[in-house]
CSV table of C-alpha atoms in Angstrom, one decimal:
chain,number,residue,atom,x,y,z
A,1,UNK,CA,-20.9,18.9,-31.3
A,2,UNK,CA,-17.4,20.6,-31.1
A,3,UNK,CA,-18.6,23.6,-29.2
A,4,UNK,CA,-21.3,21.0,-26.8
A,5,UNK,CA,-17.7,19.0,-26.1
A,6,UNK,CA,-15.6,22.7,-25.5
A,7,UNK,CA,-18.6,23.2,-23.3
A,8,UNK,CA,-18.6,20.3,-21.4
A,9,UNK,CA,-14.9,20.3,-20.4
A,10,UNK,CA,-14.0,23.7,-20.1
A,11,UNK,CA,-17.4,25.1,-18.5
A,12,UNK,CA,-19.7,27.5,-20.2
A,13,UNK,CA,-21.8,30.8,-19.3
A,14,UNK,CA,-22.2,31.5,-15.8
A,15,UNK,CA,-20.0,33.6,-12.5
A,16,UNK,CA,-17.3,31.6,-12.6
A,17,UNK,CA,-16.9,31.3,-16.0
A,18,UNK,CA,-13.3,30.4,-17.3
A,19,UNK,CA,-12.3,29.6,-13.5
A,20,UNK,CA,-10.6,26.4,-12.9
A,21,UNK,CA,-12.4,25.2,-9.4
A,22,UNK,CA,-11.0,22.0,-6.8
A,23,UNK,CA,-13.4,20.5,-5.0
A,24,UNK,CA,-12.7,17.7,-2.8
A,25,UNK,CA,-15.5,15.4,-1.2
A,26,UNK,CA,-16.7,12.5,0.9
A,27,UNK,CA,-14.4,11.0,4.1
A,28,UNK,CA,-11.3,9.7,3.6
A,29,UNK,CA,-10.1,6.2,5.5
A,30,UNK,CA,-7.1,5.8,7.1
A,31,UNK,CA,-5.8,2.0,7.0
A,32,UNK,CA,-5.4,-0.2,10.4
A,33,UNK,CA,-4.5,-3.0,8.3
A,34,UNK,CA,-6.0,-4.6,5.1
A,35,UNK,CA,-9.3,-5.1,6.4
A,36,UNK,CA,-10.2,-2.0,8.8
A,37,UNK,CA,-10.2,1.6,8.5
A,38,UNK,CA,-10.4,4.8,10.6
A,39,UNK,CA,-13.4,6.9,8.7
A,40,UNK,CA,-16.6,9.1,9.5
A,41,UNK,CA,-19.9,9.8,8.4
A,42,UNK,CA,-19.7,12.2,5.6
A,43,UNK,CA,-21.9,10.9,2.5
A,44,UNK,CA,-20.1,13.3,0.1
A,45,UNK,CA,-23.6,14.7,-1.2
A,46,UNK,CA,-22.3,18.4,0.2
A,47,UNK,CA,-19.3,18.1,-2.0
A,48,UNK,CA,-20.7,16.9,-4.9
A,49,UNK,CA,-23.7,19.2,-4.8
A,50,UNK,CA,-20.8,21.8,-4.9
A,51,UNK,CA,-19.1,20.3,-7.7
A,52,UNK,CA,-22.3,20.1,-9.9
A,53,UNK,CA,-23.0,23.8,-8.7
A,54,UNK,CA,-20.0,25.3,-9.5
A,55,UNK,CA,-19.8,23.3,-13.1
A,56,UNK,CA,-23.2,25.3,-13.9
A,57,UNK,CA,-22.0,28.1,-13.0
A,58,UNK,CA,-19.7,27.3,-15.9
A,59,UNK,CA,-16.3,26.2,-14.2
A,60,UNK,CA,-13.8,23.6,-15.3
A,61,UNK,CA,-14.3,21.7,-11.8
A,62,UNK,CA,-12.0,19.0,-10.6
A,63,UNK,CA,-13.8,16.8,-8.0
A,64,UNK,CA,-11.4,14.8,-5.5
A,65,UNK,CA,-13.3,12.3,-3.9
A,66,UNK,CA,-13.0,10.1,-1.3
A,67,UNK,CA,-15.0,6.6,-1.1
A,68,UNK,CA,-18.5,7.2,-1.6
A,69,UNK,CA,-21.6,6.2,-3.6
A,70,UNK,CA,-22.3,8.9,-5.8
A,71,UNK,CA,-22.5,9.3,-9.9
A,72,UNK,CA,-19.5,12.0,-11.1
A,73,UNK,CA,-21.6,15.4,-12.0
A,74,UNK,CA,-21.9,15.9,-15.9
A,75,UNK,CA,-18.8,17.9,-16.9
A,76,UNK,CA,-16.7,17.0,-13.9
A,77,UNK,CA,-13.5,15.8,-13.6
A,78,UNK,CA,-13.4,12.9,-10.8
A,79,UNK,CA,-10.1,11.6,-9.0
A,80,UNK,CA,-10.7,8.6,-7.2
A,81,UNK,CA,-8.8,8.4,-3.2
A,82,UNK,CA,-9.2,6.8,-0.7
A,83,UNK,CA,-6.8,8.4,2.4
A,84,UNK,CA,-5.5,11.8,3.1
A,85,UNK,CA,-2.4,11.8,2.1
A,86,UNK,CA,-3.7,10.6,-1.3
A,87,UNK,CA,-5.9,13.4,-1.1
A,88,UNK,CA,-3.5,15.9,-0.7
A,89,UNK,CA,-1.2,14.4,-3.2
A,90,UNK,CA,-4.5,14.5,-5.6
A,91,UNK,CA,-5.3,18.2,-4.9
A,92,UNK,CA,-1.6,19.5,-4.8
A,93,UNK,CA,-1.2,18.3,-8.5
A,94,UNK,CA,-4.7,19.9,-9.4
A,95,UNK,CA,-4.4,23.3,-7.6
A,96,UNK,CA,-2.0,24.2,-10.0
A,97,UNK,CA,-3.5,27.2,-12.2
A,98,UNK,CA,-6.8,26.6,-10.3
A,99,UNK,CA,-8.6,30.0,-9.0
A,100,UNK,CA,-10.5,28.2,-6.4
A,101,UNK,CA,-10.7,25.6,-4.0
A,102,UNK,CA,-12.9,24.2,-2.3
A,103,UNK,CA,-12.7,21.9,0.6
A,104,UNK,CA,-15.6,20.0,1.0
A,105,UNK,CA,-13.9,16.4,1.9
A,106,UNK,CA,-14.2,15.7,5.4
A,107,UNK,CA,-10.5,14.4,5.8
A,108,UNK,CA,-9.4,12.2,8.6
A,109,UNK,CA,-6.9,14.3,11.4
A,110,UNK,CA,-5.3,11.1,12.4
A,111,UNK,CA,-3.9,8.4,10.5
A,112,UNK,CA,-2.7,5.0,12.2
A,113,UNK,CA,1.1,5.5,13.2
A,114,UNK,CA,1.4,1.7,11.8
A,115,UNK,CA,-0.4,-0.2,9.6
A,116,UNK,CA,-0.6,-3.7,9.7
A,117,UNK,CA,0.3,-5.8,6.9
A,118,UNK,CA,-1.8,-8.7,7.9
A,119,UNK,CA,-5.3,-8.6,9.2
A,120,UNK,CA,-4.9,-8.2,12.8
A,121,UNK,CA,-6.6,-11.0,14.6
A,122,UNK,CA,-8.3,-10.8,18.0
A,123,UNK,CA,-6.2,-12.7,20.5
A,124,UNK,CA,-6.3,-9.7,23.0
A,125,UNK,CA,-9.4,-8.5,24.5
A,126,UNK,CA,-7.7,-4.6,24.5
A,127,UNK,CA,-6.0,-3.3,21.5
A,128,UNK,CA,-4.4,0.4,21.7
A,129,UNK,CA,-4.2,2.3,18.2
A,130,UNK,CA,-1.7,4.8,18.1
A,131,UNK,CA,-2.7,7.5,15.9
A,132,UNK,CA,-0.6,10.5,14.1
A,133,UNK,CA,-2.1,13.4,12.5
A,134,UNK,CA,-3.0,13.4,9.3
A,135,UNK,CA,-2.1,15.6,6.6
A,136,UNK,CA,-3.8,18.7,6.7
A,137,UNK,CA,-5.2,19.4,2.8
A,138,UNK,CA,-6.4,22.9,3.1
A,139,UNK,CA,-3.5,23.9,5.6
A,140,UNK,CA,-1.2,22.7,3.2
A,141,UNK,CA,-2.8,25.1,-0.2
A,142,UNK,CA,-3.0,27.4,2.3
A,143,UNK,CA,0.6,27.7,2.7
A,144,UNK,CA,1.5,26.9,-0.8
A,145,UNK,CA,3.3,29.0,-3.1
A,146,UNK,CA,0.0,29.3,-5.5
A,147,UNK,CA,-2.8,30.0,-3.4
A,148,UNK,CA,-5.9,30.3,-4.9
A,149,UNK,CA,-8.9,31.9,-3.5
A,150,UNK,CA,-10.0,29.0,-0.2
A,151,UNK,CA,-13.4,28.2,1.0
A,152,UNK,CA,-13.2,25.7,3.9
A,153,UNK,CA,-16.2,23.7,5.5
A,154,UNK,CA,-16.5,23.2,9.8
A,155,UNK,CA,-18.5,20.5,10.6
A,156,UNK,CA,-19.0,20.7,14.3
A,157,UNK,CA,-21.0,19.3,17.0
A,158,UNK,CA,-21.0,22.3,19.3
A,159,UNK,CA,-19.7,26.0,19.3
A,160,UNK,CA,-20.2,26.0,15.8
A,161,UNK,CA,-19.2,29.8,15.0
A,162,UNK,CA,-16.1,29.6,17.6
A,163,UNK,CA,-14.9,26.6,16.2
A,164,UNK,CA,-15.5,28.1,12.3
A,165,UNK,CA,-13.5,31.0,12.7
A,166,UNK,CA,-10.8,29.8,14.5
A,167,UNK,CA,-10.5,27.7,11.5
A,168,UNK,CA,-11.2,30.7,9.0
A,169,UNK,CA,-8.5,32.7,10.5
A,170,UNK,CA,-5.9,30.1,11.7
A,171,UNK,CA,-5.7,28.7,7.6
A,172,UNK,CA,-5.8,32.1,6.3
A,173,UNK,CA,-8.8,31.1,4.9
A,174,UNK,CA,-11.2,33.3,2.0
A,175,UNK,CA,-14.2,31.7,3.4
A,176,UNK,CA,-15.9,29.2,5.6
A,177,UNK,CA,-19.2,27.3,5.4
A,178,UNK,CA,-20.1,25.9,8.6
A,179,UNK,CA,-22.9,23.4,10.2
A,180,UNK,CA,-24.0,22.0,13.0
A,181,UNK,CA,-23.8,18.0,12.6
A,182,UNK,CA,-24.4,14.8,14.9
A,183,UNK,CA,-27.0,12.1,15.4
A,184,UNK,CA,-29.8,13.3,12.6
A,185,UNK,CA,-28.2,16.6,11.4
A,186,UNK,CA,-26.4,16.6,8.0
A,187,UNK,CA,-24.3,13.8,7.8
A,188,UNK,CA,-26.4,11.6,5.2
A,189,UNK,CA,-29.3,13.6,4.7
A,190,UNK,CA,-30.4,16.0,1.5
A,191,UNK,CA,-31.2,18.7,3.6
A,192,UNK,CA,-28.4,21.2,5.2
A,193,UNK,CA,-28.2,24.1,6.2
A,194,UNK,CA,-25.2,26.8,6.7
A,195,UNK,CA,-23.6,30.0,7.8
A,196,UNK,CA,-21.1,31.1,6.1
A,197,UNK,CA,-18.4,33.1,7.3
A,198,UNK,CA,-15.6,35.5,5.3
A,199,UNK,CA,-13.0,38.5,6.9
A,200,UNK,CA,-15.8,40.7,7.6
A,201,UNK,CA,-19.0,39.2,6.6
A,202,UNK,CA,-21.2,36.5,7.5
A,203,UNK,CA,-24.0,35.1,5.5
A,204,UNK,CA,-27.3,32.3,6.4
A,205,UNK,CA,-28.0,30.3,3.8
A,206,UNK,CA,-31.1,28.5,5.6
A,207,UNK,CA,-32.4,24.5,5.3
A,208,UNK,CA,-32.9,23.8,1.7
A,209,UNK,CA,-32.0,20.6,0.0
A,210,UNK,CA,-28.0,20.1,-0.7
A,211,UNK,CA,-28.7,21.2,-4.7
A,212,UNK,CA,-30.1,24.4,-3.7
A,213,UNK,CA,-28.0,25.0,-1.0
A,214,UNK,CA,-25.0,24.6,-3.1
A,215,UNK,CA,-26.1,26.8,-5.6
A,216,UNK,CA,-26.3,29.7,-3.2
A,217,UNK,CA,-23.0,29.1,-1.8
A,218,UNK,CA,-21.2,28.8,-5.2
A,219,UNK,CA,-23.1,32.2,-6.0
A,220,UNK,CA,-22.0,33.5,-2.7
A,221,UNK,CA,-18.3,32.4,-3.4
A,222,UNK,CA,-18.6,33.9,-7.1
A,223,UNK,CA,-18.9,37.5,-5.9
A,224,UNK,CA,-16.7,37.3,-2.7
A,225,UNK,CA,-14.1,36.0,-5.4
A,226,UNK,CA,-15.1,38.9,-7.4
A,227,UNK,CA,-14.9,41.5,-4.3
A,228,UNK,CA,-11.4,40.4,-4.0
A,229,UNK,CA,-10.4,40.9,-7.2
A,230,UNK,CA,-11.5,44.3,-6.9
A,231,UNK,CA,-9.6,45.4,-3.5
B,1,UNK,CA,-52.7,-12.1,-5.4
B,2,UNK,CA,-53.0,-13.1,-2.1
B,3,UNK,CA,-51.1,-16.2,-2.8
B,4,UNK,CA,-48.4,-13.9,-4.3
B,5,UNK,CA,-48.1,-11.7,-1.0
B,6,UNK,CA,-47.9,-14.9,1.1
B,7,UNK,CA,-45.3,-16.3,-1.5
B,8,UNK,CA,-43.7,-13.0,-0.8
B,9,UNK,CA,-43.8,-13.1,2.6
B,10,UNK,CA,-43.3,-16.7,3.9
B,11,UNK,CA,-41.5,-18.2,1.0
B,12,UNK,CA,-42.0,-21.0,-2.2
B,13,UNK,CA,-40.7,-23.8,-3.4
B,14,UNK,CA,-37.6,-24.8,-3.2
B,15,UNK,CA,-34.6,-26.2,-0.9
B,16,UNK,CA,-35.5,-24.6,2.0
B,17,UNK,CA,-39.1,-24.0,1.8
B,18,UNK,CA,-40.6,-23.7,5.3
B,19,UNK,CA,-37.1,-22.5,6.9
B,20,UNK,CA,-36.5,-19.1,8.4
B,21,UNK,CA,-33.3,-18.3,7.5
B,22,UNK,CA,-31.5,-15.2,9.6
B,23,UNK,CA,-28.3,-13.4,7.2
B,24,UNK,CA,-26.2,-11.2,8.8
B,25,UNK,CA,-24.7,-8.7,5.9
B,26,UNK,CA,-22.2,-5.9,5.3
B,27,UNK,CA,-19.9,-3.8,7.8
B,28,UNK,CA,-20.5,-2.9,11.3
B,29,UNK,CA,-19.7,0.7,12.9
B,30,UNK,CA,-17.8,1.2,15.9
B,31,UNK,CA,-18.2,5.1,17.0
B,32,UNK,CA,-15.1,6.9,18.2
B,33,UNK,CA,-17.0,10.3,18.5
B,34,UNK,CA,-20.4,11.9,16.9
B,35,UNK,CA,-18.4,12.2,13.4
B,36,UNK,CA,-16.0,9.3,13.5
B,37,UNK,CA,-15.8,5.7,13.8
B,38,UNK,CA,-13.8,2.1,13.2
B,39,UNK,CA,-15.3,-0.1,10.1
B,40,UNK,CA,-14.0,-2.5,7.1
B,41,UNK,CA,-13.9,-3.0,3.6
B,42,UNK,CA,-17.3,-5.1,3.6
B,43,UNK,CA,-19.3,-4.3,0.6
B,44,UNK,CA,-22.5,-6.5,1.6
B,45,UNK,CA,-22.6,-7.6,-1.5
B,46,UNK,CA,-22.0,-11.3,-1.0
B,47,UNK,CA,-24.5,-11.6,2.3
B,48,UNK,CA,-27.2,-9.9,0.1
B,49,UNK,CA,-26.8,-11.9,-2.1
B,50,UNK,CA,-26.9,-15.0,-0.2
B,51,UNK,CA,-30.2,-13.8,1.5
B,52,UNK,CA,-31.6,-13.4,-1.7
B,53,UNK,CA,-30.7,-16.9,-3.0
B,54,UNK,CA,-31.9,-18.2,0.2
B,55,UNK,CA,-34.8,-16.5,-0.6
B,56,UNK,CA,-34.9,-17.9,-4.2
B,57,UNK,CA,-34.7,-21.1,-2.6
B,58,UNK,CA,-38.1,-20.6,-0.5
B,59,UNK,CA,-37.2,-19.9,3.3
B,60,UNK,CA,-38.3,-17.0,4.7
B,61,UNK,CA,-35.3,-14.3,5.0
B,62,UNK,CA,-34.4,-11.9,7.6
B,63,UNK,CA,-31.4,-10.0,7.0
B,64,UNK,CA,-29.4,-7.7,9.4
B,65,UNK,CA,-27.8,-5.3,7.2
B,66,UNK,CA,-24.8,-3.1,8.7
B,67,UNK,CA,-24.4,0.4,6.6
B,68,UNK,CA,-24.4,-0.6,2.7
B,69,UNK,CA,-25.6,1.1,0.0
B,70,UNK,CA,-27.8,-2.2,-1.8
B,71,UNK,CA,-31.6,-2.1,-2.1
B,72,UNK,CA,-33.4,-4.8,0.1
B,73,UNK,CA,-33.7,-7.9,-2.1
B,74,UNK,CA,-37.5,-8.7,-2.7
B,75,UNK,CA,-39.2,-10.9,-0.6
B,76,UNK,CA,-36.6,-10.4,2.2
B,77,UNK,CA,-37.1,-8.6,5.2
B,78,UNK,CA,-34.3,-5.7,6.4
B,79,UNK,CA,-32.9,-5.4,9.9
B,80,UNK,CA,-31.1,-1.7,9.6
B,81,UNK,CA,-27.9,-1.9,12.2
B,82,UNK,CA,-24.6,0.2,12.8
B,83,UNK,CA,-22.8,-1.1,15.8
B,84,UNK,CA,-21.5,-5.2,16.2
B,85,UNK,CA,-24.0,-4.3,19.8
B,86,UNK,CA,-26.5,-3.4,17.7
B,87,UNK,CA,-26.0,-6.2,15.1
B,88,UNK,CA,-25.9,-8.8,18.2
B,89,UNK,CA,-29.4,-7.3,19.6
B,90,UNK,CA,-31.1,-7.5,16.6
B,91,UNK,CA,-29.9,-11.2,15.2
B,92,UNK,CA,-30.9,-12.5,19.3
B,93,UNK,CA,-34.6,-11.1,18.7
B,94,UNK,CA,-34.7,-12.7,14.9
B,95,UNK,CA,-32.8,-16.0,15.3
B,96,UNK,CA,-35.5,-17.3,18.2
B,97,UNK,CA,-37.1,-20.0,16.0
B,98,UNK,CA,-34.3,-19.5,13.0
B,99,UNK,CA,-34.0,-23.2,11.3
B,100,UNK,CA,-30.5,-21.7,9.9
B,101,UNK,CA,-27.7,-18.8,10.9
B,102,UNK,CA,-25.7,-16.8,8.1
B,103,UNK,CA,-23.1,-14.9,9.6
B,104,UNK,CA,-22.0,-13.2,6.4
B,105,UNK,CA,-21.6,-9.7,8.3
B,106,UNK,CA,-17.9,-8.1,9.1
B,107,UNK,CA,-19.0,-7.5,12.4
B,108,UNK,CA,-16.0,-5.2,14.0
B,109,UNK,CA,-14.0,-7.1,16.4
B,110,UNK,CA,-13.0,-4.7,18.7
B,111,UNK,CA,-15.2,-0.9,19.8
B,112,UNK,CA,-13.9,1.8,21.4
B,113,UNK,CA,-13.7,1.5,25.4
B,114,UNK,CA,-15.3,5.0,25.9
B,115,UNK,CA,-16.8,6.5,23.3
B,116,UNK,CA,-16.4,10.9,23.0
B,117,UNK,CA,-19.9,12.5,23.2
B,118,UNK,CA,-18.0,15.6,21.0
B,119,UNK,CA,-16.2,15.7,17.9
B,120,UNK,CA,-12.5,15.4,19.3
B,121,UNK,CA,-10.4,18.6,18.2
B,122,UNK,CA,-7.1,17.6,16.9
B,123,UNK,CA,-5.1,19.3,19.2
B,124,UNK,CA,-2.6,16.8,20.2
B,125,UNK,CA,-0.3,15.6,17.7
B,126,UNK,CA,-0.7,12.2,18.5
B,127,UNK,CA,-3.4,10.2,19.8
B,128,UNK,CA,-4.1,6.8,21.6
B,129,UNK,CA,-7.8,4.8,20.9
B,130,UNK,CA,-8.4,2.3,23.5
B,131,UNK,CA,-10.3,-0.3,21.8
B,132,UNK,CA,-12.2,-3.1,23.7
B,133,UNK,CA,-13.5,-6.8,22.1
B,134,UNK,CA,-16.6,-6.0,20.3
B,135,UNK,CA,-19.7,-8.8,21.4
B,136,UNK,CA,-19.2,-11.8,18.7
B,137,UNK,CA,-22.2,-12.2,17.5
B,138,UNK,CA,-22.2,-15.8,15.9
B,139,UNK,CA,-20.2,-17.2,19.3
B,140,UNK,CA,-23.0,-15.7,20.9
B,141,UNK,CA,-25.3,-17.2,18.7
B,142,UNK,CA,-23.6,-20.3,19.0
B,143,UNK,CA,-23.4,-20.6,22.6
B,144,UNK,CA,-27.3,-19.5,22.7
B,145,UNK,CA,-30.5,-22.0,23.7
B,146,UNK,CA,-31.9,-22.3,20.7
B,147,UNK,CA,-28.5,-22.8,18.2
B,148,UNK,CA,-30.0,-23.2,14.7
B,149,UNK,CA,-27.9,-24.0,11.7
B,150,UNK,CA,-24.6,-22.1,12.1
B,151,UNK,CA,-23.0,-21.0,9.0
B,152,UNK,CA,-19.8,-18.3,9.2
B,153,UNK,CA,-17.7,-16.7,7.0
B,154,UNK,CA,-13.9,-15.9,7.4
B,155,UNK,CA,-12.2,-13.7,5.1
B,156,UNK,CA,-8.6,-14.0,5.3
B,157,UNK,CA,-5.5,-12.0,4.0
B,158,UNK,CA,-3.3,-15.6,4.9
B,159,UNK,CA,-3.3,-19.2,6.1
B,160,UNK,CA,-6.6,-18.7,5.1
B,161,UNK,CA,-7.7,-23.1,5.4
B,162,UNK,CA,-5.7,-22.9,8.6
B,163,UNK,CA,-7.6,-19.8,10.1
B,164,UNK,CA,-11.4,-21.4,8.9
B,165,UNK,CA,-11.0,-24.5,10.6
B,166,UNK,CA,-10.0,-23.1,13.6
B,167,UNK,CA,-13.1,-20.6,13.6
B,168,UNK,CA,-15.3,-23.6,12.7
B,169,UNK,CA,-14.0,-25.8,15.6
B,170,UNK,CA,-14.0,-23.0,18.0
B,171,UNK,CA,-16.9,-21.4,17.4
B,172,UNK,CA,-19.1,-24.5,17.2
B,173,UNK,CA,-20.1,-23.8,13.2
B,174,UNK,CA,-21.8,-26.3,10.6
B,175,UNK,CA,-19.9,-25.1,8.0
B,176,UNK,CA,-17.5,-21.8,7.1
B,177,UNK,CA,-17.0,-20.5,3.7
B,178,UNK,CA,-13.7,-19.3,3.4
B,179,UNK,CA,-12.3,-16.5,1.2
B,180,UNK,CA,-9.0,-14.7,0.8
B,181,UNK,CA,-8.9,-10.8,0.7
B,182,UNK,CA,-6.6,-7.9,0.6
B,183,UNK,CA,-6.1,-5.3,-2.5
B,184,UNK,CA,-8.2,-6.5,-5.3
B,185,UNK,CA,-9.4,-9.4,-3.9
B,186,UNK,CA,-13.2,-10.1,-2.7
B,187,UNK,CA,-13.8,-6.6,-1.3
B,188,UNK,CA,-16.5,-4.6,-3.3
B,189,UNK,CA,-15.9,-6.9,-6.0
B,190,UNK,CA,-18.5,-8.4,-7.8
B,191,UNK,CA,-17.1,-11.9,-8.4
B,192,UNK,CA,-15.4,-13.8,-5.7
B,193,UNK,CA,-14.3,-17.4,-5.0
B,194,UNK,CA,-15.0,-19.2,-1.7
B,195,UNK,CA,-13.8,-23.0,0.2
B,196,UNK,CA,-16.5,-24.2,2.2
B,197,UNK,CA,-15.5,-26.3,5.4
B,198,UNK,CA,-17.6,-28.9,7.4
B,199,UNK,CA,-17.0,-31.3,10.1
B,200,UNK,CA,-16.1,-34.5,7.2
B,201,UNK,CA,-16.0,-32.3,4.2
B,202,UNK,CA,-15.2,-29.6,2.5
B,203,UNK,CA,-16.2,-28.0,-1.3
B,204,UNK,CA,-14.5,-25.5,-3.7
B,205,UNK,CA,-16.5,-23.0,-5.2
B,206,UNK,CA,-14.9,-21.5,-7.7
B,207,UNK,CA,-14.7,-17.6,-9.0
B,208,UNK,CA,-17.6,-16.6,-10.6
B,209,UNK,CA,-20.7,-13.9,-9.5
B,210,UNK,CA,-21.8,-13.4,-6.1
B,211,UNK,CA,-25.2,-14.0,-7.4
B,212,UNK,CA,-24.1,-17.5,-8.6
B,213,UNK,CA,-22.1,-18.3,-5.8
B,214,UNK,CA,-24.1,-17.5,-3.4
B,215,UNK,CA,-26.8,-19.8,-5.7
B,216,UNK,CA,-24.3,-22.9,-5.0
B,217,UNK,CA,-23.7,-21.8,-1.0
B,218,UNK,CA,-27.3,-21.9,-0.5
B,219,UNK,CA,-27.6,-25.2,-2.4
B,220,UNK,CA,-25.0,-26.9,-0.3
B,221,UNK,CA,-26.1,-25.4,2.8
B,222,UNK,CA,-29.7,-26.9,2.0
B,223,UNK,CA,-28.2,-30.2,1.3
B,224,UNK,CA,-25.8,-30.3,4.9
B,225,UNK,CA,-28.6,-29.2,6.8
B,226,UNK,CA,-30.8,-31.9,5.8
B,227,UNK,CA,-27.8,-34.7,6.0
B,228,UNK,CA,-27.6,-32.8,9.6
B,229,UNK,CA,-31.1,-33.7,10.3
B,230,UNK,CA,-30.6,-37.7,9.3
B,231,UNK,CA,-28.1,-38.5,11.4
């Protein structure tokens, strides 16, 4: 009983055994005003495939997750948010200690400059929304004091590889998973696929359902973690 | 068996038995790019509920659903939106011969005036969304040939009374139920409270489930639209 409850909170047998692992998830929303948000399509099934993966590969996983529909993986610590600064406020008091993170959450750029207090009503026919950028999460552990080891995702409608490792290199970034998304691919669905990207390696981890798929990758992240160690 | 199916299909006893009922239900999605877009806090909860009370209560039920995560109450059948465009087309095709109009939706009130056909990069630091009036679908409805039964909702964060009547006057309604919202309140909840406004009248419904208040909507929606009928 003891030793099922050690288990289940600390992780158990497996590559990343006694690793402490972040993975955030889902969209976040940005407020216009009580009512209305700025958001986007991710379901959060990626993230929390990755979670659940990387939990039996016997981690202690933190999940940060932003609004979605989802049951919390056995074994994984959940923290609920809803924007991005939340989110990085969430993962910034969770990296601590942790070996790796994972950034899974597809987190809003902009943020509304002002949010209204009151529901705005429609009096005007045009209404300009002045955005600011968001917080940038994995920027932000990237330049942190404790930087553990950082996988990054790119979800892109076109120039998929240009687009990932700018993104790899321009974070300083361990590794990158990146996939092609937009009306049918992705977003939503239990299917994915990826190529996944790392200093000087690159690896296909073909259409499989999310569980699978997330498996792989946490496997994949397991040795490149290990390979690092090593150097 | 065959009598069940029909049951099913065209609806039993009850207040409205022999009335097609349209519901309108959940958010609606305006797309910024591929990846991103403009919603609100709408659950869905409370329109599928209604629908299925009004199904309960023997009409026949077609609901236009925006993006929620609720199965399709039994008996009823699902119109699958995203858009307040979309939401518009689908209640004009399904209200033609409608004895009564729920408008329980959020529809989105304004839409992006040009929507990217990429994922924008966020290379600017700042950035300005042009938004446009999204098409209101129960004014439509209302201004339409064959106006059945108009029933709106309007979900408030103050002056709530105030703001109702106005929509029910304006908009040429039956009846509005009325509900304040804002942190904690209504949103995603599971109970909720609601006023409902008519022409000469006007009835508390008091906090309690969205199952059972919807129950008592329904009821007195029955009961105004047949006092509409003898006059």
């Amino acid at each position: 009983q003891i030793a099922a409850e050690v288990f289940t909170t600390r992780g158990g047998a497996g590559p990343l055994q006694g690793l402490k692992v972040v993975v955030t998830a889902g969209p976040t929303r940005e407020k216009i005003d009580p009512v209305r948000f700025i958001s986007n399509r991710s379901s959060g099934k990626m993230g929390y495939a990755v979670a659940e993966a990387a939990r039996e590969a016997g981690a202690h996983v933190v999940l940060v997750s932003g609004p979605v529909q989802i049951p919390t993986p056995r074994g994984v610590e959940r923290v609920d948010v809803e924007s991005a600064e939340q989110m990085l406020s969430a993962v910034q008091s969770n990296v601590v200690g942790a070996d790796i993170f994972i950034a899974a959450a597809a987190v809003s750029d902009y943020r509304c400059r002002e949010i209204a207090c009151e529901k705005i009503k429609k009096t005007s026919d045009t209404l300009n929304l002045a955005l600011a950028r968001a917080p940038d999460v994995l920027a932000t552990v990237s330049r942190g004091e404790h930087k553990p080891f950082l996988v990054g995702f790119a979800a892109e409608t076109e120039h998929v590889e240009r687009n990932a490792l700018t993104k790899l290199i321009n974070k300083n970034l361990d590794m990158i998973a990146a996939n092609k998304v937009g009306d049918g691919l992705a977003f939503d669905k239990d299917d994915n696929a990826l190529t996944v990207y790392w200093q000087d390696g690159k690896r296909e981890l073909s259409l499989t359902s999310k569980a699978a798929l997330a498996r792989q990758l946490v496997e994949l992240i397991a040795e490149r973690y290990r390979a690092r160690g090593q150097t």
